[in-house]
PDB file of C-alpha atoms in Angstrom:
ATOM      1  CA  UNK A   1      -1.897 -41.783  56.823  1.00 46.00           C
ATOM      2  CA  UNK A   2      -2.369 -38.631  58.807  1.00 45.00           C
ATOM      3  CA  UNK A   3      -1.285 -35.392  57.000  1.00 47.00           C
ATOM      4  CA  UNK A   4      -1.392 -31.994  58.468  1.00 51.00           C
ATOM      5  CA  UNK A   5      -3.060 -33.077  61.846  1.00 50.00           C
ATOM      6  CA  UNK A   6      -6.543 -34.169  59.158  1.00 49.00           C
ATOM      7  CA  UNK A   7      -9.469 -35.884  60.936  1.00 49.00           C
ATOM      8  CA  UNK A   8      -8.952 -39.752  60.881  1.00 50.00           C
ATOM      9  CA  UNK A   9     -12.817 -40.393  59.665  1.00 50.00           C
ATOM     10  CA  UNK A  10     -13.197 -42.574  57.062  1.00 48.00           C
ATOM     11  CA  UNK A  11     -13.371 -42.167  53.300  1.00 48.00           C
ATOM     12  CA  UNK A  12     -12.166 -38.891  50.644  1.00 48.00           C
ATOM     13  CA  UNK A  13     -13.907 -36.487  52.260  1.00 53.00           C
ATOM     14  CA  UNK A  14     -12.476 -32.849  53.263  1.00 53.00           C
ATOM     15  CA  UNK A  15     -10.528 -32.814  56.043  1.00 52.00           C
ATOM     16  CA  UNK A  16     -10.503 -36.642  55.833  1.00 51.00           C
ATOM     17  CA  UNK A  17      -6.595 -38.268  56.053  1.00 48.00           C
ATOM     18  CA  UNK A  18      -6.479 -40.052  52.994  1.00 58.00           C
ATOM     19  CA  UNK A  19      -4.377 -38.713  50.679  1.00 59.00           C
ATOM     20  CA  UNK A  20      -6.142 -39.842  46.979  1.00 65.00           C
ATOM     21  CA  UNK A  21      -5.211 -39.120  43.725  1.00 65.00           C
ATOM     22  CA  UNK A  22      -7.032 -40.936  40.784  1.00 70.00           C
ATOM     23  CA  UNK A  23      -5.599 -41.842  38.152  1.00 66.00           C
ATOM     24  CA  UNK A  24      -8.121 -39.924  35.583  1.00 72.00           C
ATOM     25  CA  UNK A  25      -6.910 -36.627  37.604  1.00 74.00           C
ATOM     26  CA  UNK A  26      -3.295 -37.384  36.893  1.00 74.00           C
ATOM     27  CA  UNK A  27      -4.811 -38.252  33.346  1.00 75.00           C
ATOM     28  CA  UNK A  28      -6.328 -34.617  32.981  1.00 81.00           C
ATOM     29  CA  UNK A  29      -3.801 -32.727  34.614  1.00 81.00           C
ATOM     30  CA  UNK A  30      -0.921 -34.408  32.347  1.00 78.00           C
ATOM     31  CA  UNK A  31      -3.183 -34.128  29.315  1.00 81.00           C
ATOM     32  CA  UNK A  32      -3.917 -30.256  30.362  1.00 85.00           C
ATOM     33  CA  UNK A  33       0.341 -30.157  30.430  1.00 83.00           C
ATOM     34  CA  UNK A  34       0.735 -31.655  26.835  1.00 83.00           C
ATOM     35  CA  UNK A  35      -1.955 -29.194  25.843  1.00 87.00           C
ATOM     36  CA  UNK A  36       0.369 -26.064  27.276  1.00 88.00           C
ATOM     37  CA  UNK A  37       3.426 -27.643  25.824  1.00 87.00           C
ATOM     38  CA  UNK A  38       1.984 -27.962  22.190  1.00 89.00           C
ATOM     39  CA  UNK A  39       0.339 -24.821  22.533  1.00 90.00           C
ATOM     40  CA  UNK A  40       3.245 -22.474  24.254  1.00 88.00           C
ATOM     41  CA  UNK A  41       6.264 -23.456  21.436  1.00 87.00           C
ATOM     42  CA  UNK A  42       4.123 -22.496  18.233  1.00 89.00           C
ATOM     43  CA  UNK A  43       2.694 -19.136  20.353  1.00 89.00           C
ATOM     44  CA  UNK A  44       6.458 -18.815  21.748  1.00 87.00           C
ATOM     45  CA  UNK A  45       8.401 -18.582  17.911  1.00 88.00           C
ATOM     46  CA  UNK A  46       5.481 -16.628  16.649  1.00 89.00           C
ATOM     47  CA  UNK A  47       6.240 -13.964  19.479  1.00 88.00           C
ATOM     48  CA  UNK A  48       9.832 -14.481  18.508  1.00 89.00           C
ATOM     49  CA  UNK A  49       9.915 -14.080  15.327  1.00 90.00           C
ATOM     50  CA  UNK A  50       7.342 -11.096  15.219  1.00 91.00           C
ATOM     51  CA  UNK A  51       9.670  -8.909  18.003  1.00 92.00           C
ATOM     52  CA  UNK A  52      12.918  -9.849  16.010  1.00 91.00           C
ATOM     53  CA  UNK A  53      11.455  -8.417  12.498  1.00 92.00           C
ATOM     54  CA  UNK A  54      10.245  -5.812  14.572  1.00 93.00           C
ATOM     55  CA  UNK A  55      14.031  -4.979  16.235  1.00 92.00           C
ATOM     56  CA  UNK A  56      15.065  -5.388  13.360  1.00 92.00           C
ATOM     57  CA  UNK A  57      13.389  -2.794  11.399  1.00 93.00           C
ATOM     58  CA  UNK A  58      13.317  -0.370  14.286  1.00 93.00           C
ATOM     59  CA  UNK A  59      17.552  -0.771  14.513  1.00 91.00           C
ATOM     60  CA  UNK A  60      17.378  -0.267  10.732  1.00 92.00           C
ATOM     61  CA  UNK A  61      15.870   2.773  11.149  1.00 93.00           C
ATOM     62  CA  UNK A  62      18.448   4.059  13.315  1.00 92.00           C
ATOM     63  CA  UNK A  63      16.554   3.632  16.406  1.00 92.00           C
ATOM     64  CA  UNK A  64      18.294   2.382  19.814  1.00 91.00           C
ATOM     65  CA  UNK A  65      14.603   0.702  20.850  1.00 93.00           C
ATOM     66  CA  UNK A  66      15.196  -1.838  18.405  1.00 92.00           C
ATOM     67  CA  UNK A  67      18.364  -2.979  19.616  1.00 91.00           C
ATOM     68  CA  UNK A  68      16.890  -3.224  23.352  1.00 93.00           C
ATOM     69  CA  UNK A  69      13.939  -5.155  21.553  1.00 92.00           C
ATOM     70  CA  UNK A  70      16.516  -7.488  20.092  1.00 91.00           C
ATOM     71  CA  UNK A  71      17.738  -7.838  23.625  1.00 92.00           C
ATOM     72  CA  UNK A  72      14.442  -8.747  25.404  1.00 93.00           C
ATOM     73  CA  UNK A  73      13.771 -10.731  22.718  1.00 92.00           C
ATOM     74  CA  UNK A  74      16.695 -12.466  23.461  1.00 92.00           C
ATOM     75  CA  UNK A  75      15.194 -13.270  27.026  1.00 92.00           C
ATOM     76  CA  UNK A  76      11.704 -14.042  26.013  1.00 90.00           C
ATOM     77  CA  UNK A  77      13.299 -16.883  23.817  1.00 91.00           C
ATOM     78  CA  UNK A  78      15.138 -18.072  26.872  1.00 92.00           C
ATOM     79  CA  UNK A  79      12.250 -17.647  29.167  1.00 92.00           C
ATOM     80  CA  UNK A  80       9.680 -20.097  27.034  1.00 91.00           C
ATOM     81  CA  UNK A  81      12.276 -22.543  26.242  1.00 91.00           C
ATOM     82  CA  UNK A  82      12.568 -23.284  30.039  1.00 92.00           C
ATOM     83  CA  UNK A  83       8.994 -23.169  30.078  1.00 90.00           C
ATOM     84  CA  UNK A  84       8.865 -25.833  28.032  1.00 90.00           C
ATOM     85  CA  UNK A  85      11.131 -27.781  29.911  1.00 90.00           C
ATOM     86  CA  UNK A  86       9.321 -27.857  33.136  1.00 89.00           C
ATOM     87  CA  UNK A  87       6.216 -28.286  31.012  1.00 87.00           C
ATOM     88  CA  UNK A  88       7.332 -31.083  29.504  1.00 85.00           C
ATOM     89  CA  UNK A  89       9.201 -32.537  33.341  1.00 85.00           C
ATOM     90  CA  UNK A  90       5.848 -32.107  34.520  1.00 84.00           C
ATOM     91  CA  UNK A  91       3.695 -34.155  32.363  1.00 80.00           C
ATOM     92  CA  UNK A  92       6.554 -36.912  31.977  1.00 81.00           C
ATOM     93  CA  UNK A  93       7.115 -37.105  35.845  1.00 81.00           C
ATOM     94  CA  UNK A  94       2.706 -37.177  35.933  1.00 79.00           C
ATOM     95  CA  UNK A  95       3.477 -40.042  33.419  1.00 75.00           C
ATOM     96  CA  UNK A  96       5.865 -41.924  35.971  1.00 79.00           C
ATOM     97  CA  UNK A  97       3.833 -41.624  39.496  1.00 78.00           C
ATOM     98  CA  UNK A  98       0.550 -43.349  37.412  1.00 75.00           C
ATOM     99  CA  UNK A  99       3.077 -46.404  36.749  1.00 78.00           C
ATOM    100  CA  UNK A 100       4.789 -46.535  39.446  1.00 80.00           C
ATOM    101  CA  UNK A 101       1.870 -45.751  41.508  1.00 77.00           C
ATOM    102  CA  UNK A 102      -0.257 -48.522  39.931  1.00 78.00           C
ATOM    103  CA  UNK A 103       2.876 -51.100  40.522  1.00 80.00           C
ATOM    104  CA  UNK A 104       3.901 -50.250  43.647  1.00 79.00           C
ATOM    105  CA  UNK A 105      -0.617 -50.913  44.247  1.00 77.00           C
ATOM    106  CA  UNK A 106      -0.779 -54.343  42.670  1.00 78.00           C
ATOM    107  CA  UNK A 107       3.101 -55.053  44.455  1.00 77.00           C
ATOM    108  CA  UNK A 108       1.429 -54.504  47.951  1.00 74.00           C
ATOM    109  CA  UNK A 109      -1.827 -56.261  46.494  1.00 72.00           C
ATOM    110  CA  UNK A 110       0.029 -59.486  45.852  1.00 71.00           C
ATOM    111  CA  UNK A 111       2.084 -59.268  48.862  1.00 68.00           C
ATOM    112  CA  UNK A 112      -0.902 -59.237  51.533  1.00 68.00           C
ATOM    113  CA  UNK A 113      -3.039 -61.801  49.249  1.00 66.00           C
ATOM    114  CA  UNK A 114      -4.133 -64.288  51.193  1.00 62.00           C
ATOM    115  CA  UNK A 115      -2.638 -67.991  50.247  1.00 59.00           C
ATOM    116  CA  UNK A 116      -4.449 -71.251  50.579  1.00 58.00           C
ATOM    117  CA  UNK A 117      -7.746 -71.353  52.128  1.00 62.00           C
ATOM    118  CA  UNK A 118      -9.487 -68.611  54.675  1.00 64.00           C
ATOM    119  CA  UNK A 119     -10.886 -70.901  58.248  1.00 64.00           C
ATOM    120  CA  UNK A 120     -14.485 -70.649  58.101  1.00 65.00           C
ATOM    121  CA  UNK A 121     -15.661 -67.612  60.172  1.00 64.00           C
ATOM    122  CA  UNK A 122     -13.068 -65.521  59.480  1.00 64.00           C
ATOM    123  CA  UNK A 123     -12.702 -62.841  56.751  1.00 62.00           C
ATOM    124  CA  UNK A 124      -9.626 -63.445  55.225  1.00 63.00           C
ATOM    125  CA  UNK A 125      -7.982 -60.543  56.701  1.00 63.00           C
ATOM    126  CA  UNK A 126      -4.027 -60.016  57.142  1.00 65.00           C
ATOM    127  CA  UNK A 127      -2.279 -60.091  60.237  1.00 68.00           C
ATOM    128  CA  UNK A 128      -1.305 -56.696  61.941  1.00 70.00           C
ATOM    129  CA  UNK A 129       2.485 -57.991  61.641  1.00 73.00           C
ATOM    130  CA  UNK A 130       1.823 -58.197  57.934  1.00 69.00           C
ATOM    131  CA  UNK A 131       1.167 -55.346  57.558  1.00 71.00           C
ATOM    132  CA  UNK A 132       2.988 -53.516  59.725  1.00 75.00           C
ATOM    133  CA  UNK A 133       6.075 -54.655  57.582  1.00 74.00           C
ATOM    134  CA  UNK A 134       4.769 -52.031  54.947  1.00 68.00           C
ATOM    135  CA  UNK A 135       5.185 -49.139  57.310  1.00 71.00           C
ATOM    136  CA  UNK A 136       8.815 -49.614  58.509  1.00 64.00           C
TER     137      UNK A 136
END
């Protein structure tokens, strides 16, 4: 696979064309998401709930600032509830491309397995028609 006009040599190296992405990175990166999620909802009400008793009190007071804190307030609550949502699409869509990743892999794997016995001299390798069936 060529992407952005990348080098065809060989291997994972920069500026290589193999796209790779290993299945402990999706690990880390979905863990790091799970981490934000169950992090951001406690730190998210506490926020809340400290600029409400604040609005609150100010409005009690007879101040207008703590009606226009009530407001933002309003939209901060908004604001990390659709945080956690894409948080939490994130690390279940993460979740998703490892398995369907890894069974699309052993899918291809059994498909271009060779059956029966390989001649001697040759490596057991699959025809170019074969494969080319996997790039139509």
């Amino acid at each position: 696979m060529r992407l952005n006009q990348a080098g065809s040599s060989g291997g994972s190296t920069p500026g290589s064309a193999d796209y790779v992405v290993e299945d402990d990175d999706l690990g880390e990166i979905g863990h790091a998401a799970h981490g934000l999620f169950n992090g951001l909802e406690p730190a998210g009400k506490h926020a809340s709930a400290a600029s409400e008793s604040a609005g609150s009190s100010l409005k009690g007071d007879g101040f207008d600032t703590g009606a226009a804190l009530a407001e933002v307030n309003k939209t901060w609550v908004t604001q990390v509830k659709t945080l956690l949502q894409a948080v939490a699409h994130i690390s279940n869509h993460l979740d998703y491309t490892k398995k369907s990743s890894k069974a699309n892999d052993e899918w291809i794997g059994a498909q271009l397995r060779i059956v029966g016995p390989v001649a001697p001299g040759r490596e057991g390798s699959v025809s170019a028609s074969q494969i080319d069936k996997f790039f139509r």
